[in-house]
Coordinates of C-alpha atoms and ligand atoms in Angstrom, one line a residue:
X1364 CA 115.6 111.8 45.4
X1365 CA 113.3 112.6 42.5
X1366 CA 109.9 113.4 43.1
X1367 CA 106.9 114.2 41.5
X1368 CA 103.7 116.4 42.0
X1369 CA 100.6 114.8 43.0
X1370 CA 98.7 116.7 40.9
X1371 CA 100.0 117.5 37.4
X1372 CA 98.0 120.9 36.6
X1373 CA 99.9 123.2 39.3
X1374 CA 98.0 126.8 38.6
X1375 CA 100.6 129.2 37.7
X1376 CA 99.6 131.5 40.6
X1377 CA 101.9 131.7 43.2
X1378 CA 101.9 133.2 46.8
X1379 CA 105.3 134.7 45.8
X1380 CA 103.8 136.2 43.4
X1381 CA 100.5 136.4 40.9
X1382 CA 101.1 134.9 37.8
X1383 CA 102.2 137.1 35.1
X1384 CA 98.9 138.5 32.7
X1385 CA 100.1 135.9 29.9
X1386 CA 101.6 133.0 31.9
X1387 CA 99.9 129.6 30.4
X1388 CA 101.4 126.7 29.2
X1389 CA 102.0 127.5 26.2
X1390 CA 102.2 131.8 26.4
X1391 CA 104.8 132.1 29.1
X1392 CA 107.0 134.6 29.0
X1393 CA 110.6 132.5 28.5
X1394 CA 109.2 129.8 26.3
X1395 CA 109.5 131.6 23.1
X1396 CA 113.4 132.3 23.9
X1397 CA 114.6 130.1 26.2
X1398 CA 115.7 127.0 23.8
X1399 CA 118.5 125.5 25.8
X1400 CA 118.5 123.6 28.9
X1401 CA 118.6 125.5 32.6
X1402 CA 118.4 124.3 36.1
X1403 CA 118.8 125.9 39.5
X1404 CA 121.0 125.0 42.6
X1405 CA 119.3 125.9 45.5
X1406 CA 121.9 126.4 48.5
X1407 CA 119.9 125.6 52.4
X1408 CA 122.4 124.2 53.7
X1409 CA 123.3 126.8 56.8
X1410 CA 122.3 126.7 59.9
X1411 CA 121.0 130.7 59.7
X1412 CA 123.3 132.1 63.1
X1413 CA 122.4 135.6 62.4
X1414 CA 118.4 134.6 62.7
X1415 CA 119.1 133.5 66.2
X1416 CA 116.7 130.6 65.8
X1417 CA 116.6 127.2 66.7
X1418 CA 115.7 126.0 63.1
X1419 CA 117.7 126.8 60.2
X1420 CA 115.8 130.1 58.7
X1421 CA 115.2 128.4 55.5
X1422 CA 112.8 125.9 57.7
X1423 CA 110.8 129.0 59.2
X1424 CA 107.3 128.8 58.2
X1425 CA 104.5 131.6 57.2
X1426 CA 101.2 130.2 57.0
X1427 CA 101.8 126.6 58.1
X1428 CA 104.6 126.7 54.9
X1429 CA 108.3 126.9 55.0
X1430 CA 109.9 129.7 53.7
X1431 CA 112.3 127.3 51.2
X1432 CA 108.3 125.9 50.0
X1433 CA 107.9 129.3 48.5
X1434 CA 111.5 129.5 46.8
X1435 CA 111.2 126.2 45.2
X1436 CA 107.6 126.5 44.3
X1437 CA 108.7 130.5 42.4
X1438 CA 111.3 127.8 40.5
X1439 CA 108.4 125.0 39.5
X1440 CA 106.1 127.2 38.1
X1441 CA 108.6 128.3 35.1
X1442 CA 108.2 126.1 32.4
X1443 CA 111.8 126.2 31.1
X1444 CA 113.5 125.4 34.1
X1445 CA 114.0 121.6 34.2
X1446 CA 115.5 120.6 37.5
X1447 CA 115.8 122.3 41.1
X1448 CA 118.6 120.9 43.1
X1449 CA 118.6 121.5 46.7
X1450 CA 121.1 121.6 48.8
X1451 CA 120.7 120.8 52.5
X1452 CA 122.4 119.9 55.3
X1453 CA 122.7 116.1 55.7
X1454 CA 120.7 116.0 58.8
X1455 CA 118.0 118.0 57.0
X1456 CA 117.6 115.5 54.0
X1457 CA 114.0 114.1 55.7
X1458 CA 112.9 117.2 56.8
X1459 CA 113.3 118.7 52.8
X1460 CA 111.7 115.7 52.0
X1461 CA 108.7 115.9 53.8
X1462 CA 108.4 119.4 53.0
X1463 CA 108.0 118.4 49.1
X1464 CA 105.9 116.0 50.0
X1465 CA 103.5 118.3 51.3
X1466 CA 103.4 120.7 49.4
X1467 CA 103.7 118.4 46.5
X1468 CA 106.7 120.4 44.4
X1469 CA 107.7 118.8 41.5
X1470 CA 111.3 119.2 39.6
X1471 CA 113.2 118.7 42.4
X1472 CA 116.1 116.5 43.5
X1473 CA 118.1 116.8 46.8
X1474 CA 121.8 117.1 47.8
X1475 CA 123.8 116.9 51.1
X1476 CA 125.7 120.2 51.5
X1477 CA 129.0 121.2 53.1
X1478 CA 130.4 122.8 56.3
X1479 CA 130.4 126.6 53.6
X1480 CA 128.0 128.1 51.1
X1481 CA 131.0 127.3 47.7
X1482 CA 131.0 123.8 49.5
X1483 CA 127.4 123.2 49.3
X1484 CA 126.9 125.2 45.6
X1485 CA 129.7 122.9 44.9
X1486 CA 127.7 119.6 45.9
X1487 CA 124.7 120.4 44.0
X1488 CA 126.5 121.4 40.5
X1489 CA 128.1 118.1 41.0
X1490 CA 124.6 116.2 40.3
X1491 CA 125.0 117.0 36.6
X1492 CA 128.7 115.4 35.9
X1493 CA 129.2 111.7 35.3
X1494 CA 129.3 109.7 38.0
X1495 CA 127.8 106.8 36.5
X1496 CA 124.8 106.3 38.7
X1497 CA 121.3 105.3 37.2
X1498 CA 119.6 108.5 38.2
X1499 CA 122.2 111.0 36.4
X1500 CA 120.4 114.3 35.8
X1501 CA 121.0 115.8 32.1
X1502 CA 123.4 118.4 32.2
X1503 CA 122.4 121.9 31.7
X1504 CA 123.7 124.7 29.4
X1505 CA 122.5 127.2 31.9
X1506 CA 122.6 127.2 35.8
X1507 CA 121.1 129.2 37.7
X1508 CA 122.3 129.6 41.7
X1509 CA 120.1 131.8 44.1
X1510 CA 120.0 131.4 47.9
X1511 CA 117.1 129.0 49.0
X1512 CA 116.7 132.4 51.8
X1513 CA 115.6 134.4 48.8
X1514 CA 111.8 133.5 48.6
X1515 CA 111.2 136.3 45.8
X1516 CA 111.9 135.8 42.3
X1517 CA 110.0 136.2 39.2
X1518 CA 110.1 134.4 35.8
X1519 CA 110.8 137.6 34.2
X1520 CA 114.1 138.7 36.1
X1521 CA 115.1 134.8 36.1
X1522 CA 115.0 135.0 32.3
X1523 CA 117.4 138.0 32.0
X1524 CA 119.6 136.5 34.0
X1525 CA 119.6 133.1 32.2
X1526 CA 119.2 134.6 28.5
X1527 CA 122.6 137.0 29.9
X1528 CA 124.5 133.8 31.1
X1529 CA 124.0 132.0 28.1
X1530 CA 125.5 135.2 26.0
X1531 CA 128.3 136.3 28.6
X1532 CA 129.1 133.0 30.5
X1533 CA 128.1 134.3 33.8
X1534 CA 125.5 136.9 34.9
X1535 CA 124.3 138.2 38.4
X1536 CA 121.6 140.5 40.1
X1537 CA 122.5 143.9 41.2
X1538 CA 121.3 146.4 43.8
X1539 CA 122.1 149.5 44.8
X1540 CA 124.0 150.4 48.0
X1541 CA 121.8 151.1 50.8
X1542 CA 124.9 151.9 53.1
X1543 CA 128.0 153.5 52.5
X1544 CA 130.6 150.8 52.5
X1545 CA 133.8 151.9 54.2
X1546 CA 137.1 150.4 54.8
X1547 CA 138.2 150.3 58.8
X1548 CA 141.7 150.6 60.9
X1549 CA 142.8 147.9 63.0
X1550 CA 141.9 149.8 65.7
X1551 CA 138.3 150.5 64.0
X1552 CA 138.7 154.0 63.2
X1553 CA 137.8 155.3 59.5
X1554 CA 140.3 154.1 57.1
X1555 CA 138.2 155.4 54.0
X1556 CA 135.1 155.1 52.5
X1557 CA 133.9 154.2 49.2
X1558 CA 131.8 155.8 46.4
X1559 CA 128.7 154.8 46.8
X1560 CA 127.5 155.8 43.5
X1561 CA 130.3 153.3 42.5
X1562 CA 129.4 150.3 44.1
X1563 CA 126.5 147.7 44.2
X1564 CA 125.0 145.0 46.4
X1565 CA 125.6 141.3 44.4
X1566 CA 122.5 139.8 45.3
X1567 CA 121.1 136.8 43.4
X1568 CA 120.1 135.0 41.4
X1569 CA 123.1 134.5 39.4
X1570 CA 123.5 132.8 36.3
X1571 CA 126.8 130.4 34.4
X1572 CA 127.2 128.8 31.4
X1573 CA 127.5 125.2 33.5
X1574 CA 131.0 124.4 32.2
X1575 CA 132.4 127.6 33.3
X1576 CA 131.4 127.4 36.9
X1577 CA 131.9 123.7 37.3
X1578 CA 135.6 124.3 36.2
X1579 CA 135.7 127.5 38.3
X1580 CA 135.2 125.4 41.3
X1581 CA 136.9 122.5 40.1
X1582 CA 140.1 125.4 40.6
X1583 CA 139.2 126.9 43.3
X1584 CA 141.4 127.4 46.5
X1585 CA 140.6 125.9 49.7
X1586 CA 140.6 129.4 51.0
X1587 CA 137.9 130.4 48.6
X1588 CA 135.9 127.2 49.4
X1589 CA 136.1 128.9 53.1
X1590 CA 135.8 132.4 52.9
X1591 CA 134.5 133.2 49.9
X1592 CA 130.6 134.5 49.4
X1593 CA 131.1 135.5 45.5
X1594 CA 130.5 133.2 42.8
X1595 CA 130.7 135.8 40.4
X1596 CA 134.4 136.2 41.4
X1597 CA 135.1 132.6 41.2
X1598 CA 134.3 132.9 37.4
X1599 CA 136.4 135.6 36.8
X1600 CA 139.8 134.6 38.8
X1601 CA 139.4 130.9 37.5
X1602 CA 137.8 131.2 34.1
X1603 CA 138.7 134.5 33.4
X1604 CA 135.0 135.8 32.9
X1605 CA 133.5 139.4 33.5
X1606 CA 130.0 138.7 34.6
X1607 CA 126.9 140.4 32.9
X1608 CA 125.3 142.5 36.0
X1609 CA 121.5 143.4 35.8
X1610 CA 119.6 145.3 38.2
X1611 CA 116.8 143.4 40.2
X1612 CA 113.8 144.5 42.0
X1613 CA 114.0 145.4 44.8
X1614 CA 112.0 141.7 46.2
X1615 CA 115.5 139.7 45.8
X1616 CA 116.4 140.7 49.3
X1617 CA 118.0 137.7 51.7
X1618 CA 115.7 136.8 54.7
X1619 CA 118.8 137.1 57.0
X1620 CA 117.7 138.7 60.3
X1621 CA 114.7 138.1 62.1
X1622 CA 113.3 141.5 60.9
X1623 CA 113.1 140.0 57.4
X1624 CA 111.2 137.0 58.7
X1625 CA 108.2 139.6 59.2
X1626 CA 108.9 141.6 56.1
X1627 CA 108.8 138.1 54.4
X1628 CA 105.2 136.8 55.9
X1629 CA 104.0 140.5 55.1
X1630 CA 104.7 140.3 51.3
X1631 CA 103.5 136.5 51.0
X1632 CA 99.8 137.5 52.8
X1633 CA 99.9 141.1 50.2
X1634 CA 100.4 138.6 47.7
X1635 CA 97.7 135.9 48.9
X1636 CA 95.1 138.8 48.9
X1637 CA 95.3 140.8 45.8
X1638 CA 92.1 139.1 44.0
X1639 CA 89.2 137.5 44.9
X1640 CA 86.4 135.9 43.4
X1641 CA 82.2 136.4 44.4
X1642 CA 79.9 133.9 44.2
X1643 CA 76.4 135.3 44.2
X1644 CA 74.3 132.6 43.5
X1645 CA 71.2 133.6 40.9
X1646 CA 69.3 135.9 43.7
X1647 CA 68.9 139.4 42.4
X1648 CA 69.6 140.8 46.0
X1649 CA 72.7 138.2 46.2
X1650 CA 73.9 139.4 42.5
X1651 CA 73.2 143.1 43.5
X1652 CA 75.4 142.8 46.9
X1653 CA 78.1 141.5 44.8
X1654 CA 78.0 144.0 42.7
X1655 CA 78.4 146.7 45.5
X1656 CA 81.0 144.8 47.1
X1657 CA 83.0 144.3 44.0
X1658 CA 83.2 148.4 43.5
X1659 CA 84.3 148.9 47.2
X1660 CA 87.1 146.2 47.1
X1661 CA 88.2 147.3 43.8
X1662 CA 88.2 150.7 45.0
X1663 CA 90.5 149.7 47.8
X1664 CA 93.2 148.3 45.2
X1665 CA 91.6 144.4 44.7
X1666 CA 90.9 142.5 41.3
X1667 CA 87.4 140.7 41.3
X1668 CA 85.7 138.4 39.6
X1669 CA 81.9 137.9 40.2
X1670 CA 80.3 134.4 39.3
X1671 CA 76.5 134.2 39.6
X1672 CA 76.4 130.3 40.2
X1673 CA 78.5 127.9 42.0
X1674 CA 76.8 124.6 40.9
X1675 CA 75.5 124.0 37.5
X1676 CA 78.2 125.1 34.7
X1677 CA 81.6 123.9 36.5
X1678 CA 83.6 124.7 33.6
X1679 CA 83.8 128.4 34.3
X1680 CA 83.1 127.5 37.8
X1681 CA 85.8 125.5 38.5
X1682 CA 88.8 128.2 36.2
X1683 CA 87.4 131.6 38.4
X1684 CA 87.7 129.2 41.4
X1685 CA 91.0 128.0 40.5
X1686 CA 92.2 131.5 39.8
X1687 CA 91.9 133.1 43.4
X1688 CA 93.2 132.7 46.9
X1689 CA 89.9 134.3 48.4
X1690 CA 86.8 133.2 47.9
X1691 CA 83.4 135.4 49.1
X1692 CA 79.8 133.2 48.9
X1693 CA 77.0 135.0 49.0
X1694 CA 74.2 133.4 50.3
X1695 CA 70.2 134.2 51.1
X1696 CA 69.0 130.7 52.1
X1697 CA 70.2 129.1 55.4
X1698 CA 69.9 126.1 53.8
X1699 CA 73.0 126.6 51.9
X1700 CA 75.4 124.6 53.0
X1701 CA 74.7 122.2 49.5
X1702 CA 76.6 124.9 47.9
X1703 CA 78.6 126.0 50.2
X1704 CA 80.1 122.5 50.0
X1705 CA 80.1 122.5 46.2
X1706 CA 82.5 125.5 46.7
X1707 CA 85.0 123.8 49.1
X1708 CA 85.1 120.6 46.9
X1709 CA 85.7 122.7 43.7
X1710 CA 88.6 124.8 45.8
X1711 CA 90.3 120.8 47.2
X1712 CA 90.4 119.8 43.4
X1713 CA 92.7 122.7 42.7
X1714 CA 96.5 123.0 43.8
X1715 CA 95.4 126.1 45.7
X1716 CA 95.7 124.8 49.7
X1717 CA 98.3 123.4 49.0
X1718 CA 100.6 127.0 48.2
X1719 CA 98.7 128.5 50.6
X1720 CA 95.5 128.9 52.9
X1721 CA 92.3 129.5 50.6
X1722 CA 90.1 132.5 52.4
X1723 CA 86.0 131.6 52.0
X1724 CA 83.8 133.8 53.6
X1725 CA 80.0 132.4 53.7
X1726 CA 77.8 135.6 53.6
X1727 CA 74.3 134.9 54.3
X1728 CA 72.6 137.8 53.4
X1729 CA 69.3 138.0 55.5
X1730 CA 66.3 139.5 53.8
X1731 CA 63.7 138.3 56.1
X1732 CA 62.4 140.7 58.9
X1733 CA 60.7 137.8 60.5
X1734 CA 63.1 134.8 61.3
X1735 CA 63.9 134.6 64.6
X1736 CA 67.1 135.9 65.9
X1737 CA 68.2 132.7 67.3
X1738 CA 66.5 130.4 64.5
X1739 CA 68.8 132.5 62.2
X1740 CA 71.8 131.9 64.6
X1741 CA 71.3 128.2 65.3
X1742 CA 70.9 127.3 61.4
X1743 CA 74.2 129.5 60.6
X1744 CA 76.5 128.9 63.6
X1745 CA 76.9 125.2 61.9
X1746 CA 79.3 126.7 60.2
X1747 CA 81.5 126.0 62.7
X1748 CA 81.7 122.4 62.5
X1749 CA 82.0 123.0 58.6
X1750 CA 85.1 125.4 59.1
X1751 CA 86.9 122.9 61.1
X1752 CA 86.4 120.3 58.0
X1753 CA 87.5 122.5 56.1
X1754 CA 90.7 123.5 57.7
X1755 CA 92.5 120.2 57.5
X1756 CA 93.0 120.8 53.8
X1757 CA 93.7 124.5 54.6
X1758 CA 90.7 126.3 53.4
X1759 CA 90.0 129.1 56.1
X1760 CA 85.9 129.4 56.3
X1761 CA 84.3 132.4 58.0
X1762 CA 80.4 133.2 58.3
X1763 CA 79.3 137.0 57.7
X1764 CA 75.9 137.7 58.6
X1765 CA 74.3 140.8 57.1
X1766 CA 71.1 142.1 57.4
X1767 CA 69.3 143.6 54.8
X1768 CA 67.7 147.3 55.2
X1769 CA 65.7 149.6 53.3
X1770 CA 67.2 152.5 55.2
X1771 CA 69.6 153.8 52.3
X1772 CA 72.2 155.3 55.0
X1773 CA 72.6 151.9 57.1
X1774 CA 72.3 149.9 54.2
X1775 CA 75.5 151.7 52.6
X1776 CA 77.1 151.5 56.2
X1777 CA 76.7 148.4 56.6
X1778 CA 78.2 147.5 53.2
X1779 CA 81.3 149.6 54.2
X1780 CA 81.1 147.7 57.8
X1781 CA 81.2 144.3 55.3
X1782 CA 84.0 145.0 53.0
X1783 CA 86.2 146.3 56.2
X1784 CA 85.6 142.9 57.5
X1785 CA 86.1 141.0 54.6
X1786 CA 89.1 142.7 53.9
X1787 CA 90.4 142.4 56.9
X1788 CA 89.8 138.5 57.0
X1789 CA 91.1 138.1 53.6
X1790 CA 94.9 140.0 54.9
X1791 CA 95.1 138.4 58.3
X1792 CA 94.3 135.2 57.0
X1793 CA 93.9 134.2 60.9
X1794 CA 93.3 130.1 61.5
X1795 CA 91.8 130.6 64.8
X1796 CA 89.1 132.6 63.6
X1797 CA 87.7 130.4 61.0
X1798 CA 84.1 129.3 61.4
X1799 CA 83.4 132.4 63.5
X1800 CA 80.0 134.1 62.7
X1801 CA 80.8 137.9 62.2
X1802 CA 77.6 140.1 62.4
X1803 CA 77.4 143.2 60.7
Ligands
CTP2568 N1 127.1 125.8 54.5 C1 126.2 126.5 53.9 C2 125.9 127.9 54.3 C3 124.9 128.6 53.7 N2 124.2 128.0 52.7 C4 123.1 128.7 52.1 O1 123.5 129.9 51.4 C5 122.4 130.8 51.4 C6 122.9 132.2 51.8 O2 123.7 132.1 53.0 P1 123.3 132.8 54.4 O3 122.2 133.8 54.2 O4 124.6 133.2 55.0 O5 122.7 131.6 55.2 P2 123.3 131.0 56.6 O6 124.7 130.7 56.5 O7 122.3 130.0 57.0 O8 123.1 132.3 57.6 P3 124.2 132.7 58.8 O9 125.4 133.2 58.0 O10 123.4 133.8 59.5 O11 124.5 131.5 59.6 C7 121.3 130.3 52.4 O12 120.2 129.8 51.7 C8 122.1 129.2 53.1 O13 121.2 128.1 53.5 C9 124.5 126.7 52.3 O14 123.8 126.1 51.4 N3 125.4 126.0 52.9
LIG2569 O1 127.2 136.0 52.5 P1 126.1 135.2 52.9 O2 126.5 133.8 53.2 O3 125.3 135.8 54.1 O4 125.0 135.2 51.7 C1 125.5 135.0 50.5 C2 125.5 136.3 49.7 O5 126.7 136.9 49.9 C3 125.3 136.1 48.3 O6 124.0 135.6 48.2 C4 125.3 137.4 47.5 O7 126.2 138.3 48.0 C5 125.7 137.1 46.0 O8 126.9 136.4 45.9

């Protein structure tokens, strides 16, 4: 099934990972020497035993998104790859489907797989040969195959791998042992163990000339198709090629157990919530505040950008917007839910909800010794009905009241007191707190 994005400007951020410093349409880091045709097979097509789930692992979400959203999405956002083939089992054809729906990927076209992991690589490679239907994919010089379980992958590792597979016919990601690996007696006592400083983990993604590992499994045994867990080996017994091995980062780990379901969610929220952009308004308090809290988030390892107005000049508006998961809106007026709105508006026009949940915390930062208490509370706990609004397109709003002081000492505390809990809001990411009023 082909499909096609909803939206045809997808930002090149990713919750997988940030965009690289130069990534643009036109800068990106493979464009310049990638100049033959690559696609991907994607094989999620097991059923994940070792996860001890009821879903397949590949279907486990983290923040409302499934874990194969975040694989496919690290494939879309490279320019030079020009199909994603993904391989499921039949039952989970409507299920993948709906998932690209949602999340709008684009690139992508989906195969039944088979009762083994060969089986199903198999399937997908065998989109590109002849087979005389009307919606034949091109067939490319380059394939790459990494496990749909493998949610971390980078432009910059994929084009080693692909620029090696071109050169050497086949190419594959390396790790270091973690383990030693030994070899076991019937009766499991120590046979021997290995080298370690010999060995490595084959991890992927892995990289073939097409026509090399097409006609590597066009030979292979039915005992391979089985048993086997190598593609790199396939190459070499069946087209008689010595793979190019490069070390990967240390990120291409499988999500196996359920262990690496947690490590996964961790990395994705680390990665939702490096940078964040300020909205002051054009208040010189509001302006000032931003400028304090942009030296303590910094400080704690953040990028951020300050904007002084959210309506007005969209241009510049709209690109910091577009640029950054978390969003903090400082306001003075309770009256602000004008551009509060603006914000949330400018955020839905973006892809940005839909690759992951957009943080906006509303400050209102109270200058007034006078207002009422409860005035101040009944005009800002509206939020609340705001925050719900907002959630359905999966923009997470939370209020932050903070009260002005001349006292140097509390004001500096209370600053610390804010950027603990706007950090904190910004990592956890947490649905059922949105439209929450925090006081500080
Ligand atoms: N018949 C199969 C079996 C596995 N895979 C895919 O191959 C990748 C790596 O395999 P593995 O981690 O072993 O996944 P499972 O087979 O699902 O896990 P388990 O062995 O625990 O059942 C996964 O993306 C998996 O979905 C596949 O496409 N078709
Ligand atoms: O063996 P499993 O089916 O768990 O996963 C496949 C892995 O073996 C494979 O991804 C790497 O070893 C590289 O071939």
């Amino acid at each position: 099934m082909e499909t096609s994005s909803k939206r045809a400007n997808r930002p090149a951020e990713s919750p997988g990972f940030p965009p690289c410093e130069a990534e643009s349409s036109d800068s990106c880091l493979g464009r310049e020497r990638i100049d033959f045709p690559v696609a991907v097979v994607l094989p999620a097509g097991g059923s994940g035993e070792r996860m001890g789930l009821p879903i397949p692992k590949q279907f486990c979400t983290f923040l409302d998104r499934p874990l194969i959203s975040y694989t496919i999405q690290a494939f879309e956002r490279v320019p030079w790859i020009e199909n994603i083939i993904v391989v499921v089992a039949a039952e989970h054809l409507d299920l993948l489907k709906s998932i690209i729906h949602k999340h709008c990927h684009k690139k992508t076209k989906l195969v039944a797989g088979g009762p083994t992991r060969h089986r199903s690589i198999f399937n997908g490679l065998q989109v590109f040969v002849e087979n005389g239907c009307d919606s034949q994919l091109p067939r490319p010089e380059v394939v790459i195959i990494h496990d749909a379980v493998r949610p971390f992958v980078e432009e910059e590792f994929l084009l080693k791998i692909a620029t090696a597979a071109k050169q050497n016919g086949a190419a594959g990601a390396i790790r270091p042992l973690v383990s030693t690996v030994i070899a076991t007696t019937p009766e499991s006592y120590l046979d021997h163990s290995l080298d370690r400083a010999r060995y490595r983990a084959s991890e992927m993604p892995q990289g073939f000339l097409f026509d090399t590992i097409y006609q590597a499994y066009q030979q292979c045994s039915d005992y391979d198709f089985e048993y086997g867990t190598e593609c790199l080996h396939l190459v070499l017994q069946y087209s008689g090629i010595n793979a190019k091995l490069i070390e990967g980062p240390s990120s291409l780990w499988k999500v196996t157990y359920k262990r690496d379901l947690f490590a996964a969610e961790s990395i994705i929220k680390e990665n939702l919530s490096q940078k964040a952009c300020v909205i002051t308004g054009v208040h010189e308090e509001a302006i000032h505040l931003g400028h304090c809290l942009e030296k303590i988030l910094v400080a704690g390892g953040m990028k951020v950008d300050i904007i002084s107005t959210s309506c007005g000049d969209d241009g510049s508006f709209a690109k910091n917007v577009s640029e950054s998961y978390n969003l903090i809106h400082i306001t003075v007026s309770t009256a602000c839910f004008p551009e509060i709105k603006h914000t949330v508006e400018t955020v839905r026009k973006t892809d940005l909800p839909v690759l992951g949940p957009v943080v906006l915390i509303v400050v209102h930062l109270n200058l007034s010794e006078c207002t009422s208490f409860s005035k101040r509370m009944d005009e800002l706990v509206t939020i609340r009905g705001f925050a719900k609004e907002a959630k359905q397109w999966n923009i997470l709003v939370y209020g932050l009241l903070l009260n002005y002081t001349k006292d140097k000492q509390k004001w500096n505390e209370a600053l610390e007191s804010f950027s603990c809990v706007a950090g904190t809001l910004i990592k956890d990411r947490k649905a059922a707190l949105t439209g929450q009023l925090f006081v500080v």
